[in-house]
Amino acid sequence: MKDSAHPNDQLAAAKRTTTDAARPDIVTKISASGKMTARQRMAALLDPGSEVEFGSIAAAKQDGEWVPEAGGVDFIGAIDGQPVIASSTDYTDHGGGYGAGRLGRLFAVAYERRWPVVLFVDGGGSRAQHPRSGLGHIETSGQIGRFSFLDGLPELSGWVPTIAIVSGPAFAGHASLAGFSDFLISTPGSSIGMGGPPMVEAALGQRLSPNDLAGAEMHELGGGIDLLVESEQAAINAAKEYLRFYGQRHATAVAPTEIDLDSLEGNYDVRLVIDSIIDRNSWFELRPNFAPNVATALTRINGKPVGLMANRLDKTIDEYAAVKIGRFVELCNTYEYPLVALVDTPGCSTRPRQKKKDAANTPLEIPGITRWHTRVLLAHQQRTVPLISIQLGQNGGIAGTLMTGVSSTRGVPLMKLAWPSVTMGQRDGFSAVVDHNAFDDVIQPNETNNRVRRLLALLGADGLERPHRATKKHWIDTW
């Protein structure tokens, strides 16, 4: 340690350099772009006074002087009183590190304590050369615990909620962290990809901006992200709302919107049915612009968290919608959210992938992939949370089964209801019994609210509480 400074004073001085007050020019530049610094992100995310920082000191010099971390920040803190792991890269420092270099350590804590994880992961991947390489420093960020920063997040999949926020370019390792998360939020102009612009230019000779190469707007339409929101603050708000479904199992019940469902005719908006069942203002839709032929959302009924999925009228379930349904069932089953399915679909379909020509130069259309439909059945087969289904109209082929599970296996719904508008008597030449439809009851549309709410209330701890399991049920499919 240098003679000119007491060890305590030198440590305090090193830590001061990690604060925003020590770099006003960078803070001004970030603020002008409409974004937050790493520390501002954590302040907006975590409950005031709950923050416990990890990794502010990165190394010591040969003379003992402390070296502060500069690639990001790592914390344990709380959101609405619920303990969480929180981390943010600092893209202004050599393209951003992986937080403060303690993610592997904190992922192990999250696994042991079953604490959710929230990560800001804008960055350019692992640096070609470590910023302290060759300086002779003694690092303090060596591995502690069972996980590295990359294998820890896959291990957490299905065990605790993992949330990634991308509000800038995220490539290579940073994109991997985003993809491994079970809830991914992004902002306009951001990008997520495995190979960044320099790699693409070196390989193909084409120069592209990060957003042109792997823009969040493209991922929103392709199902690669859950939500595209207008700002970092909006992303933080969405992350908090997502975690409330996990952490707040008994919110104050709110009456649903009063809608006369008996008067619905023709091509009505299924959202009218949804709003008549769920607590008012509790709708939290996931991937609204990907496969919009089916809606999937976390919501509340009688103050309790529920997963709700609904076909939009006269829309088939193509492979995109099948993927969306299957992953949503996995998500709800993992975190013990009972499911409600509103069924009205003419059947399944596939999207043509591409066109080519045969030997006679005749254009051919390549059919879509149908195996994604059967994967949904596997998701229902491992489902243990209760599901209530209401068939509003059509149920062509196996489409309704994708929404509810097979009625003679482990995925059998808790209750199958139908409206009088249901399509009956569709003949199946391969059935032993023709014109057979299995429902627990046929009800007037206006009865739907009471039936669903009363049945969910009766489930009690069996269907609405997260059990203290020693092992997780299963992981959640990546995107």
C-alpha positions as a printed NumPy array, in Angstrom:
array([[  0.   ,   0.   ,   0.   ],
       [  1.268,   3.442,  -0.873],
       [  2.699,   5.295,   2.139],
       [  0.772,   8.459,   1.254],
       [ -2.635,   6.974,   1.996],
       [ -4.119,   5.025,   4.862],
       [ -5.566,   1.688,   3.641],
       [ -9.09 ,   2.732,   4.591],
       [ -8.744,   6.07 ,   2.819],
       [ -7.34 ,   4.471,  -0.317],
       [-10.183,   1.911,  -0.431],
       [-12.746,   4.685,  -0.025],
       [-11.1  ,   6.661,  -2.814],
       [-11.15 ,   3.641,  -5.131],
       [-14.836,   3.065,  -4.464],
       [-15.686,   6.727,  -5.074],
       [-14.443,   6.353,  -8.641],
       [-17.223,   3.81 ,  -9.304],
       [-19.993,   6.305,  -8.518],
       [-21.802,   8.42 , -11.091],
       [-20.645,  11.559,  -9.289],
       [-17.072,  10.711, -10.295],
       [-17.823,  10.792, -14.026],
       [-20.227,  13.642, -14.777],
       [-19.352,  13.831, -18.475],
       [-20.335,  10.205, -19.075],
       [-23.513,  10.59 , -17.03 ],
       [-24.501,  13.644, -19.069],
       [-23.884,  11.78 , -22.321],
       [-25.954,   8.777, -21.216],
       [-28.784,  10.998, -19.969],
       [-28.833,  12.875, -23.279],
       [-29.473,   9.572, -25.061],
       [-32.535,   8.941, -22.879],
       [-30.925,   6.089, -20.976],
       [-29.699,   5.383, -17.466],
       [-26.305,   4.58 , -16.045],
       [-25.807,   1.15 , -14.499],
       [-26.261,   2.568, -11.005],
       [-29.324,   4.577, -11.999],
       [-30.862,   1.367, -13.317],
       [-30.305,  -0.371, -10.001],
       [-31.679,   2.589,  -8.061],
       [-34.857,   2.531, -10.164],
       [-35.214,  -1.244,  -9.888],
       [-34.494,  -2.016,  -6.224],
       [-36.34 ,  -0.949,  -3.101],
       [-34.507,   2.006,  -1.485],
       [-32.232,   0.868,   1.321],
       [-32.276,  -2.812,   0.292],
       [-29.143,  -2.78 ,  -1.901],
       [-26.171,  -4.984,  -0.989],
       [-23.378,  -4.506,  -3.518],
       [-21.004,  -7.219,  -4.746],
       [-17.757,  -6.692,  -6.604],
       [-17.041,  -2.98 ,  -6.403],
       [-13.336,  -3.852,  -6.041],
       [-11.87 ,  -5.827,  -8.937],
       [ -8.189,  -6.276,  -8.043],
       [ -5.166,  -5.065,  -6.136],
       [ -1.983,  -3.684,  -7.632],
       [  1.408,  -5.127,  -6.747],
       [  1.901,  -2.337,  -4.22 ],
       [ -1.429,  -3.166,  -2.576],
       [ -3.451,  -0.288,  -4.019],
       [ -7.082,  -1.283,  -4.654],
       [ -8.451,  -1.283,  -8.208],
       [-12.183,  -0.545,  -8.657],
       [-14.461,  -2.552, -10.973],
       [-15.614,  -0.667, -14.051],
       [-17.597,  -3.077, -16.255],
       [-20.894,  -2.965, -14.398],
       [-22.551,  -3.438, -11.031],
       [-23.938,  -6.48 ,  -9.155],
       [-26.379,  -6.388,  -6.245],
       [-28.603,  -8.379,  -3.982],
       [-31.628,  -6.284,  -3.126],
       [-35.399,  -6.36 ,  -2.98 ],
       [-38.291,  -5.528,  -5.303],
       [-41.552,  -4.923,  -3.442],
       [-39.888,  -6.605,  -0.461],
       [-38.959,  -9.755,  -2.411],
       [-35.217, -10.575,  -2.453],
       [-33.679, -10.574,  -5.94 ],
       [-30.337, -10.755,  -7.69 ],
       [-29.811,  -7.651,  -9.844],
       [-27.013,  -6.765, -12.238],
       [-26.252,  -4.257, -14.964],
       [-23.502,  -3.962, -17.506],
       [-21.833,  -0.609, -18.123],
       [-21.61 ,  -0.316, -21.9  ],
       [-19.503,   2.847, -21.625],
       [-16.588,   0.784, -20.31 ],
       [-15.04 ,  -1.148, -23.212],
       [-18.457,  -2.32 , -24.431],
       [-19.588,  -3.542, -21.007],
       [-18.545,  -6.408, -18.789],
       [-20.792,  -9.032, -17.26 ],
       [-21.942,  -6.92 , -14.374],
       [-19.168,  -6.585, -11.813],
       [-17.815, -10.041, -12.543],
       [-19.806, -11.763,  -9.784],
       [-22.693, -13.228, -11.822],
       [-21.609, -16.856, -11.423],
       [-21.372, -16.357,  -7.687],
       [-24.781, -14.65 ,  -7.522],
       [-26.459, -17.225,  -9.758],
       [-25.441, -19.834,  -7.171],
       [-27.017, -17.704,  -4.433],
       [-30.182, -17.384,  -6.528],
       [-30.317, -21.158,  -6.947],
       [-29.792, -21.857,  -3.243],
       [-32.22 , -19.212,  -2.007],
       [-34.741, -19.41 ,  -4.904],
       [-34.401, -15.688,  -5.544],
       [-35.401, -14.201,  -8.904],
       [-32.779, -12.628, -11.175],
       [-33.009,  -9.355, -13.116],
       [-30.216,  -8.482, -15.565],
       [-29.451,  -5.549, -17.838],
       [-27.376,  -7.215, -20.538],
       [-26.391,  -4.683, -23.191],
       [-22.816,  -5.418, -24.205],
       [-20.562,  -6.66 , -26.955],
       [-19.736, -10.054, -25.49 ],
       [-16.495, -11.09 , -23.875],
       [-13.73 ,  -8.598, -24.503],
       [-10.953,  -9.611, -26.872],
       [ -8.489,  -8.479, -24.221],
       [ -9.248,  -8.012, -20.551],
       [ -8.863,  -4.316, -19.627],
       [ -6.443,  -5.23 , -16.807],
       [ -4.472,  -7.758, -18.845],
       [ -0.706,  -7.461, -18.448],
       [ -0.844,  -4.995, -15.574],
       [  0.234,  -7.481, -12.937],
       [ -2.877,  -7.015, -10.828],
       [ -4.039,  -9.607,  -8.325],
       [ -7.681, -10.219,  -9.211],
       [-10.379, -10.454,  -6.527],
       [-13.087, -11.663,  -8.933],
       [-12.116, -15.327,  -9.115],
       [-14.844, -17.962,  -9.194],
       [-16.678, -18.674,  -5.955],
       [-19.403, -21.287,  -6.065],
       [-20.728, -23.864,  -8.463],
       [-21.607, -21.788, -11.557],
       [-19.906, -19.665, -14.174],
       [-21.758, -16.658, -15.552],
       [-22.988, -18.671, -18.562],
       [-23.975, -22.06 , -17.137],
       [-25.691, -20.569, -14.094],
       [-28.607, -19.025, -15.953],
       [-29.611, -22.237, -17.777],
       [-29.519, -24.035, -14.423],
       [-31.912, -21.428, -13.018],
       [-34.4  , -21.944, -15.867],
       [-37.618, -23.258, -14.391],
       [-36.372, -22.826, -10.825],
       [-36.676, -19.074, -10.318],
       [-37.878, -16.263, -12.609],
       [-35.04 , -14.858, -14.699],
       [-35.524, -11.51 , -16.421],
       [-33.262,  -9.854, -18.977],
       [-33.549,  -6.247, -20.142],
       [-31.824,  -5.274, -23.391],
       [-31.759,  -1.533, -24.007],
       [-28.799,  -1.331, -26.356],
       [-26.646,  -3.7  , -28.411],
       [-26.339,  -7.194, -26.906],
       [-24.095,  -9.629, -28.742],
       [-22.315, -12.936, -28.087],
       [-22.301, -13.731, -24.355],
       [-24.679, -10.882, -23.549],
       [-27.149, -12.196, -26.13 ],
       [-26.806, -15.669, -24.58 ],
       [-27.776, -14.313, -21.16 ],
       [-30.788, -12.641, -22.754],
       [-31.817, -15.811, -24.574],
       [-31.503, -18.021, -21.498],
       [-33.874, -15.803, -19.506],
       [-37.525, -16.765, -19.245],
       [-38.737, -13.15 , -19.62 ],
       [-36.998, -10.819, -22.062],
       [-37.77 ,  -7.104, -22.38 ],
       [-36.224,  -4.744, -24.915],
       [-36.466,  -1.152, -26.09 ],
       [-36.642,   0.314, -29.622],
       [-33.306,   0.58 , -31.387],
       [-31.761,  -2.245, -29.35 ],
       [-30.294,  -5.383, -30.869],
       [-29.716,  -9.013, -29.858],
       [-27.461, -11.326, -31.848],
       [-24.68 , -13.874, -31.513],
       [-22.312, -12.213, -33.987],
       [-21.889,  -8.444, -33.9  ],
       [-21.315,  -6.051, -36.82 ],
       [-17.479,  -6.41 , -36.79 ],
       [-17.75 , -10.199, -37.113],
       [-20.291,  -9.92 , -39.94 ],
       [-18.159,  -7.381, -41.784],
       [-15.051,  -9.559, -41.426],
       [-16.892, -12.639, -42.729],
       [-19.114, -11.127, -45.412],
       [-17.607,  -7.752, -46.13 ],
       [-20.924,  -6.059, -45.389],
       [-21.181,  -3.274, -42.839],
       [-24.415,  -3.184, -40.857],
       [-25.542,  -1.297, -37.797],
       [-26.391,  -3.398, -34.719],
       [-30.096,  -2.683, -35.174],
       [-30.049,  -3.514, -38.894],
       [-28.346,  -6.796, -38.074],
       [-30.443,  -7.987, -35.133],
       [-32.944,  -5.319, -34.167],
       [-35.355,  -5.704, -31.295],
       [-38.198,  -4.739, -33.631],
       [-37.452,  -7.831, -35.721],
       [-37.27 , -10.033, -32.635],
       [-40.633,  -8.729, -31.442],
       [-42.323, -10.028, -34.6  ],
       [-40.326, -13.273, -34.582],
       [-41.081, -14.108, -30.945],
       [-37.548, -13.518, -29.712],
       [-38.612, -11.103, -26.975],
       [-41.591, -10.95 , -24.646],
       [-42.132,  -7.204, -24.619],
       [-40.908,  -4.204, -26.577],
       [-41.375,  -1.086, -24.432],
       [-40.557,   2.55 , -25.016],
       [-37.837,   3.169, -22.425],
       [-35.588,   1.697, -19.744],
       [-37.967,   2.934, -17.058],
       [-40.852,   1.18 , -18.81 ],
       [-38.73 ,  -1.985, -18.96 ],
       [-38.057,  -1.76 , -15.227],
       [-41.774,  -1.294, -14.572],
       [-42.551,  -4.37 , -16.682],
       [-39.937,  -6.434, -14.839],
       [-41.48 ,  -5.453, -11.511],
       [-44.978,  -6.317, -12.717],
       [-43.827,  -9.71 , -13.972],
       [-42.256, -10.484, -10.584],
       [-45.409,  -9.477,  -8.711],
       [-47.234, -12.449, -10.207],
       [-44.528, -14.698,  -8.741],
       [-44.131, -12.973,  -5.384],
       [-47.614, -11.674,  -4.583],
       [-49.934, -14.654,  -4.469],
       [-52.738, -12.855,  -2.672],
       [-53.234,  -9.371,  -4.117],
       [-56.408,  -7.433,  -3.433],
       [-59.225,  -8.815,  -5.575],
       [-60.693,  -6.396,  -8.106],
       [-64.069,  -6.888,  -9.766],
       [-63.984,  -7.631, -13.494],
       [-65.485,  -5.358, -16.118],
       [-69.242,  -5.868, -16.394],
       [-69.995,  -7.077, -19.924],
       [-73.168,  -8.745, -21.171],
       [-71.668, -11.817, -22.794],
       [-75.103, -13.218, -23.64 ],
       [-75.508, -10.422, -26.202],
       [-72.294, -11.187, -28.118],
       [-72.834, -11.989, -31.769],
       [-70.74 , -12.491, -34.873],
       [-67.018, -11.729, -34.91 ],
       [-66.717, -10.226, -31.457],
       [-63.365,  -9.427, -29.838],
       [-62.375, -12.23 , -27.444],
       [-60.93 ,  -9.556, -25.179],
       [-64.52 ,  -8.81 , -24.147],
       [-64.756, -12.333, -22.743],
       [-61.38 , -11.996, -21.062],
       [-62.231,  -8.681, -19.409],
       [-65.458, -10.136, -18.021],
       [-63.458, -12.801, -16.14 ],
       [-60.195, -11.236, -14.951],
       [-59.588,  -8.596, -12.291],
       [-59.795,  -5.185, -13.898],
       [-56.432,  -3.777, -15.124],
       [-54.543,  -7.013, -14.398],
       [-53.926,  -8.098, -18.026],
       [-50.177,  -8.576, -18.701],
       [-49.798,  -9.969, -22.202],
       [-46.645, -11.761, -23.319],
       [-45.438, -11.562, -26.935],
       [-48.533,  -9.667, -28.14 ],
       [-47.162,  -9.111, -31.658],
       [-45.844, -12.629, -32.218],
       [-48.451, -15.185, -33.347],
       [-51.324, -12.798, -32.546],
       [-53.827, -15.527, -33.505],
       [-53.526, -16.641, -29.877],
       [-53.222, -14.391, -26.827],
       [-51.141, -15.452, -23.804],
       [-51.03 , -13.388, -20.64 ],
       [-50.454, -13.44 , -16.928],
       [-53.405, -11.945, -15.112],
       [-55.317, -12.127, -11.831],
       [-58.654, -13.595, -10.871],
       [-59.84 , -12.86 ,  -7.335],
       [-56.406, -11.367,  -6.709],
       [-54.622, -14.659,  -7.505],
       [-52.133, -15.044, -10.394],
       [-53.431, -17.018, -13.36 ],
       [-52.19 , -17.749, -16.865],
       [-54.792, -17.104, -19.549],
       [-54.638, -18.068, -23.228],
       [-57.306, -17.401, -25.819],
       [-57.801, -18.048, -29.506],
       [-58.766, -15.053, -31.566],
       [-61.901, -15.779, -33.573],
       [-61.588, -17.714, -36.823],
       [-57.798, -17.966, -36.446],
       [-56.028, -21.295, -36.837],
       [-53.152, -22.432, -34.653],
       [-50.093, -22.39 , -36.894],
       [-46.64 , -23.517, -35.773],
       [-45.813, -20.033, -34.44 ],
       [-48.918, -20.07 , -32.259],
       [-48.129, -23.639, -31.185],
       [-44.673, -22.584, -30.007],
       [-46.213, -19.663, -28.142],
       [-48.792, -21.873, -26.419],
       [-46.298, -24.592, -25.506],
       [-43.81 , -22.253, -23.889],
       [-46.569, -20.427, -22.018],
       [-47.845, -23.71 , -20.573],
       [-44.282, -24.513, -19.452],
       [-43.932, -21.081, -17.833],
       [-47.209, -21.324, -15.922],
       [-46.598, -24.912, -14.856],
       [-43.144, -24.055, -13.542],
       [-44.302, -21.148, -11.388],
       [-47.623, -22.736, -10.32 ],
       [-50.024, -20.438, -12.154],
       [-53.391, -22.131, -12.838],
       [-54.46 , -21.841, -16.467],
       [-57.661, -20.679, -18.137],
       [-58.122, -21.466, -21.842],
       [-60.729, -19.826, -24.08 ],
       [-61.078, -22.084, -27.109],
       [-62.424, -21.021, -30.501],
       [-60.361, -22.1  , -33.495],
       [-61.154, -23.855, -36.778],
       [-58.046, -26.036, -36.577],
       [-54.293, -26.231, -37.046],
       [-52.241, -24.985, -39.976],
       [-48.652, -24.458, -41.069],
       [-46.905, -21.55 , -42.724],
       [-45.17 , -22.207, -46.059],
       [-41.455, -21.742, -45.482],
       [-40.128, -20.916, -48.912],
       [-40.516, -21.495, -52.627],
       [-38.237, -23.416, -54.93 ],
       [-38.429, -25.077, -58.355],
       [-38.518, -28.75 , -59.277],
       [-36.661, -30.43 , -62.141],
       [-39.248, -29.092, -64.601],
       [-38.703, -25.551, -63.271],
       [-42.145, -25.578, -61.674],
       [-42.412, -23.484, -58.473],
       [-42.946, -25.586, -55.368],
       [-44.063, -24.437, -51.967],
       [-42.282, -26.013, -49.012],
       [-44.785, -26.788, -46.216],
       [-44.337, -25.577, -42.688],
       [-43.112, -27.702, -39.814],
       [-45.875, -29.555, -37.954],
       [-43.85 , -31.065, -35.12 ],
       [-44.246, -27.853, -33.118],
       [-47.909, -28.739, -32.672],
       [-47.073, -32.045, -30.99 ],
       [-44.584, -30.355, -28.659],
       [-47.504, -28.524, -27.081],
       [-49.036, -31.872, -26.154],
       [-45.804, -32.76 , -24.349],
       [-46.014, -29.499, -22.409],
       [-49.546, -30.386, -21.306],
       [-48.492, -33.946, -20.49 ],
       [-46.033, -32.656, -17.877],
       [-48.422, -29.992, -16.642],
       [-49.558, -30.413, -13.023],
       [-51.289, -27.067, -12.494],
       [-55.071, -27.093, -13.   ],
       [-56.567, -25.829, -16.252],
       [-60.124, -24.643, -16.828],
       [-61.263, -24.581, -20.443],
       [-64.246, -22.827, -21.974],
       [-65.075, -23.639, -25.579],
       [-66.696, -20.55 , -27.041],
       [-67.192, -21.783, -30.59 ],
       [-65.125, -23.97 , -32.914],
       [-62.68 , -26.729, -32.041],
       [-61.355, -28.149, -35.287],
       [-59.039, -31.157, -35.427],
       [-56.605, -31.253, -32.519],
       [-56.533, -27.468, -32.146],
       [-58.598, -27.459, -28.975],
       [-56.384, -30.171, -27.527],
       [-53.383, -27.87 , -27.964],
       [-55.174, -25.354, -25.781],
       [-56.332, -27.764, -23.078],
       [-54.343, -30.988, -23.213],
       [-55.602, -34.448, -24.116],
       [-58.763, -35.293, -22.18 ],
       [-57.69 , -38.839, -21.384],
       [-54.147, -38.293, -20.102],
       [-52.322, -36.406, -17.358],
       [-53.215, -33.143, -19.055],
       [-56.958, -33.515, -18.538],
       [-58.551, -30.138, -17.656],
       [-59.983, -29.597, -14.207],
       [-63.227, -28.548, -15.868],
       [-64.358, -28.344, -19.499],
       [-67.164, -25.906, -20.146],
       [-68.89 , -24.912, -23.367],
       [-71.098, -22.068, -24.512],
       [-74.322, -22.757, -26.418],
       [-72.594, -21.251, -29.465],
       [-70.159, -24.187, -29.543],
       [-69.813, -26.081, -32.823],
       [-71.149, -29.589, -32.284],
       [-71.225, -32.837, -34.229],
       [-68.175, -32.567, -36.475],
       [-67.76 , -36.079, -37.841],
       [-64.456, -37.873, -37.559],
       [-64.331, -40.989, -39.734],
       [-61.633, -42.524, -37.54 ],
       [-63.651, -42.332, -34.313],
       [-65.431, -45.293, -32.858],
       [-68.197, -42.948, -31.746],
       [-69.424, -40.21 , -34.087],
       [-70.738, -36.828, -32.961],
       [-69.151, -37.146, -29.542],
       [-68.273, -34.028, -27.551],
       [-67.078, -34.198, -23.954],
       [-67.949, -31.282, -21.693],
       [-68.523, -31.086, -17.963],
       [-71.303, -28.583, -18.585],
       [-72.793, -26.21 , -21.115],
       [-73.389, -22.765, -19.646],
       [-74.788, -19.409, -20.606],
       [-71.951, -16.966, -21.455],
       [-72.869, -14.731, -18.523],
       [-72.265, -17.677, -16.152],
       [-68.602, -17.88 , -17.157],
       [-67.313, -15.376, -14.616],
       [-68.889, -17.065, -11.597],
       [-67.943, -20.584, -12.682],
       [-64.289, -19.729, -13.205],
       [-63.897, -17.542, -10.127],
       [-65.594, -19.98 ,  -7.771],
       [-63.64 , -22.969,  -9.02 ],
       [-60.301, -21.165,  -8.724],
       [-61.22 , -20.04 ,  -5.201],
       [-61.902, -23.648,  -4.217],
       [-58.46 , -24.783,  -5.319],
       [-56.834, -23.046,  -2.367],
       [-53.262, -24.04 ,  -1.651],
       [-53.373, -26.966,  -4.086],
       [-53.508, -24.772,  -7.14 ],
       [-52.38 , -21.31 ,  -6.164],
       [-49.361, -21.706,  -3.927],
       [-45.772, -22.375,  -4.958],
       [-44.683, -25.554,  -3.134],
       [-41.294, -25.819,  -1.488],
       [-39.923, -28.351,  -3.948],
       [-36.426, -29.78 ,  -3.596],
       [-36.091, -30.005,  -7.377],
       [-37.586, -28.078, -10.257],
       [-40.29 , -29.53 , -12.47 ],
       [-38.571, -28.794, -15.77 ],
       [-36.746, -26.043, -17.583],
       [-38.509, -23.463, -19.76 ],
       [-37.831, -23.595, -23.484],
       [-35.508, -20.898, -24.827],
       [-36.327, -18.742, -27.849]])
